[in-house]
Amino acid sequence: MNTSLPPAEELALVDRELARLDAHRAQLLLRRDWLVRVLDAQRAAPVPPVPPAPPAAAAARPWPAPEATPRSTQNVLLTLGGILLSVAALVFTLVSWGTMGIGGRSAVLAVVTSAALFAPVVLLRRGLVSTAESVAVLGLVLTVLDAYALHRVALPETGGLGYTAAASAVLAGAWAAYGSALPRLRTPLPAAVVAAQLPLTLGVLAADGGMTAFAWAALGTAALDVAAMLWGKALPVRVTAGVGAAGLGGWALLAGLGLSLTSPLEALPLLLACAAVLLFLAVRHAPSALASAVVAGLAGIAATGGLLRAGVPEAWIVPGYALCALVLAGAAAWHRGPWAGPRTEPVALPGLRDGLAWAGAGVLGLATLWALPPTVFGLLDPRVRSTEIWSGAHPERTLTDYPATASLVLLVVTAALVAVPRLWARSAALVLGWALLVGLPVAFGLSYGASLAVLLGATAAALVVAVRPAPVARGLDGSAEVLAWLGFGCGLASGLATVAPALDSRAATFAVLGVLVALFGAVAVLGGGVRRTVAACAGVLAVAGLVGAGAAAAGLSEPVTGLLLLVVPAGTAGLGAWLRRRPESVAVEATGAAVGLFGLGLTVDRPALLALALALGGVVAAATAVRPERRPVASWVAAVLFLLATWVRLTVWEVTTPEAYTLPVTVPALVVGVLRRRRDPEASSWTAYGPGLAATLVPSLFAAWVDPHGTRPLLLGLGSLAVTLLGARFRLQAPLLLGGSVLALVGLHELAPYVVQAVGALPRWLPPALAGLLLLAVGATYEQRLRDARRLRERLGRMR
């Protein structure tokens, strides 16, 4: 065989072709096996007879599809039959029993019960499983009636509870044997499990054993149910046993928990036994391992904690439970950790360990909630002051009758969480450690100075984590940012909470505000991102507090204090110029502006100081407008502040002719505006003409409203009309809107007396009626008004 391929390539080609043929042969063999199985199944299935063809008329009318299958119909009929026979047997036993003698009664029940129990054997041999099931249920009911009849006839003096306990035990055994003998029946074995729930519990009640004995009986029955659930072969048996174990076991557990509060020694063995049963279930049954282990862990904690509770003072009860929970969670975590070494274990053991750990963690969480009120009280209570500022009185900030051991609980939980190498654990440890420090003054009733020192220490520690979270986040990738934000939030909260109690004392106020300025300033310098911005703003507010405190210490009035507060926006403007375009500069300057606005509000009662404050604010805004990035906003703010300062000063001087002072400013301002528009045609009319026009029009408007004569309103109306016409002629927004607004207000002022007189002469019903008609007219032409307003806005927008 000669080919053009080299031997190596030809060999590879042959191997690939043989592999392809082998794969195709394997597919064909699999297909052949499947076809053989299908043909064998078709040969084994009975061939249904071919029904005769329906008449043409009948075939034309299709019958509706059946709504029930034959099997479901059969089950319904058999169930109804069994129920009716059971009712008949019950009526016979309860009503017709007395009409027969003892022999006849016994013979009837024996014959009927034997027949009902024996019939399923014959029915099962003939393949009638459903019918056999129904008859077997009837037989089980008859055995209950036999037991009842036996008590009424042969043992009438026996106690009802004791006899029921014994009868249920006998019936449970008999039904279990019957179900085992006939495994194709599904009812006897679950019925035996149900009957087995009664002997122990009813026996204890019959013997007046008390709550503890009843709980032990319930636990013993639950343990038997657990065994049936684990080793039962039929699913109905396992389900029934599981329900019984949950019900009786839960009752025993609740009884043990109740006893642990009143009789810990009596509850200890019961709770430990409950825990043992649950642990056994967790080990043997993997699907329920986690839930069973959680409940077992809670039972163990309740048992040991209740024992400790009996021997410690009341203040140490919750710490005792927390200690037991910590030991349990620690043991589970240690066994799970990498230090435990490699091991091979059943599937249920991880769920068992997790469940025990969750149980301990849950109790520790409840103990932590119990320990938090001192922290909450230390944060929130100082907001409601009961003394004057700087009075020197320090109201007591302690929780009455609240144990100081709450701090011990927080300390233990925090230490435990630090040892867990998880982000959630470190985060919780950080917050709880901060909460421990904040709650110490309340928990131990520390002195005033010590309380402030502890709160400042908590703030400083939290802010240190905000700046340097790496030590706390050691071994946890990607967790530094989360821990930094948690530390920063805690520091802000405790810092704010420190200010309120510091106001009790003058020295404490200056000390606390000074420390807060230093702390937030350090975060603003060393921190990063948004935290730096927020810290800088908090530092600005603390500086404002220092300025206000200094003014109050000097005995200055509120208006003078407001004037001094303008130092803050001046400082933030300078700081913003140094920071330039850094992200935090905008927030810092905005915070300073807010402080300045607050200072202006304090000077309202002294118009002279208000005018000075407005002028100083205008100077700060004008200095800020030197920077190109702030010019669009700062220039307008400066113009407004200067105008307001001028108007207020004119009011202080009781000037009746403000135009003598404003026109000398307006004329050169308008000349400057004209020159600027010539140099820069794109400049807005508000920038060029707005300040100059407002400098005269607005003060004149205020003077016209209080002027009893008509000369000023007339002249102002003519001037504003001229300004409005010029704005319309040259399509300028500022003259058009300013002049039109002033003209409209002057006209309203002149018409107001006549409007009031006319309204007074009208009937009282007429103004509401006219208002209603106006609303109807506006509503009817709403869309047209919107279009008109939109067109007006577009026209104004095209102006400069």
C-alpha angles and dihedrals in degrees: 000000000000121000134169092240123094113252094251094053092044091052091052090049092051092049092051092050092049091049090051091050091049092051092049091049091052090053092050092050091052090049091050092052091051092049091050091053092049092051092048091052091050092051092050094049115088114248109239116230115257108249118230115263111263120239117271093251093050092046089054091061110058115211118234116260115262115261097211134044120237091247093054091047090051092049092051092050094047092047092051090047093051092048093050092048091048091050090048091051091049093050090047091051097045102034111022096036095095095057093068133064126247094263094048092048093050092045094050095048093043094049095044094045093046091048093048092050096043097044095072089061091061093040092052092052089056093048096250095135099158093048090048090051092054094047091047090054088052089051092052091051090049091054089056089051090048089055091049092048091049091055093048096047108029105021107029094144095055115106115260097230095045093047091047090052092051094042092049090052091051092045092048091053093044094048091047091052091046092050092047090051092050104035093171090070112087101194109059099063096049088045089053089053090052092050091048090064092072112052101073098037095044090044090056091048091049090052093046090238097164133230097303094050091047090052090051090049091050090048092050091051090047090052090054089048089053090053091050091048092051100042103026113116101205120070095225089056093051093047093048092047091049092053091049093048092050094049101044095033091051090051091051091048093050090048090051092050090051092049091049088066095051107021110020095173092053092046096047099079092040094053092043090051090051089050091049093052091048093048090050089052091048092053095046100038114049098188091060097034097105097047093042092049092050092054091043091052092050090050092051092048091049091050098049094035091051089052090052090046091063093059106038134069120266093258090061098050097093093041088052092056090044090053092052091048091049092052091050095046091044093051092049092047093047092051090049098044126098091253090070090074131228117315141163114233140165119272092252096059097077089053089047093054093044091050093051090047092050091049092053092044091051093053090046089052091053091048089051091053088051090053097049103078093086089055093048091046091050092052102042108027098071090062089075104064120201097181136055119266112270090006092134091231117124114201114216112263103193132115111243114238093357111136121241089221087086087083090053090055091051091048093051094046092047092051091049093050093049089062092056111090095217132109094233091051094050091046092051090046090053094050094043093048089053090046089052091056094045092050097047096087091052096040095051100027094238122193121267096260094043091050092054091046092052092048092049089047090053090050092049093047092050092048091049088058088048090056100035110024094156097095092052092044095048110145094012116102117216096006101105095088093051093049091046091055092046091051092047093050092049091048092052092049096049092041091055090046090053095058097064098056090040089066089072090078132037094219092046091052093055093042095049095044091047092051091047091051089053094045097047091042090055091051090048090054101038101028128082143224122357092345090067091053095048092046091051091052091048089050090052090053090049090052089051088052090053091051091050092046091050091051091049092048089053090053095244121160124248095259091052089046089053089052091051091050088068085079087076098059089042089054094045090050089055091045090050091053089053093047090044110177099358113130096245094055094079093050093047093050092045090052090050090049090052090052089049091051089052089051091052089054090056091056096054092099090059108052093188092056089042090057090048092047092049090050092049090048088051090053091052091048092047091051089050090050089065087078110082095221092055099038099094092059104024094052092057092045091051092050093049093047093049091049092049090048090052094049093047091049091051089051091050091052089050090233111183094187106048092167089075087065102033102045093062086057097042097052098055090039090056091046090053089048092053091050091049092050089053091052095041114026090182093062114116120251088230090062094043104039107008100086094043095049094044091050090068107021098054099048090043090052092054090047091049093054092057096037111107091200127076101225099085095045089050094050092043091049091051092047094048090047090055092048091049093050092048090050091051092045096051095031095240120157101207098054092040096051098036094045093043093049093049091045092052093049092048090051091049089051092053094046096043098088092049092046090051091048092048093047091050090054094051123089112264093242094057101072094054090046092051090047090052092050090049091053091049091050092048091047093050092052096035097124092047091051090051091052091048091049091048092051091048091051091049091051091049090047091057090056123087 
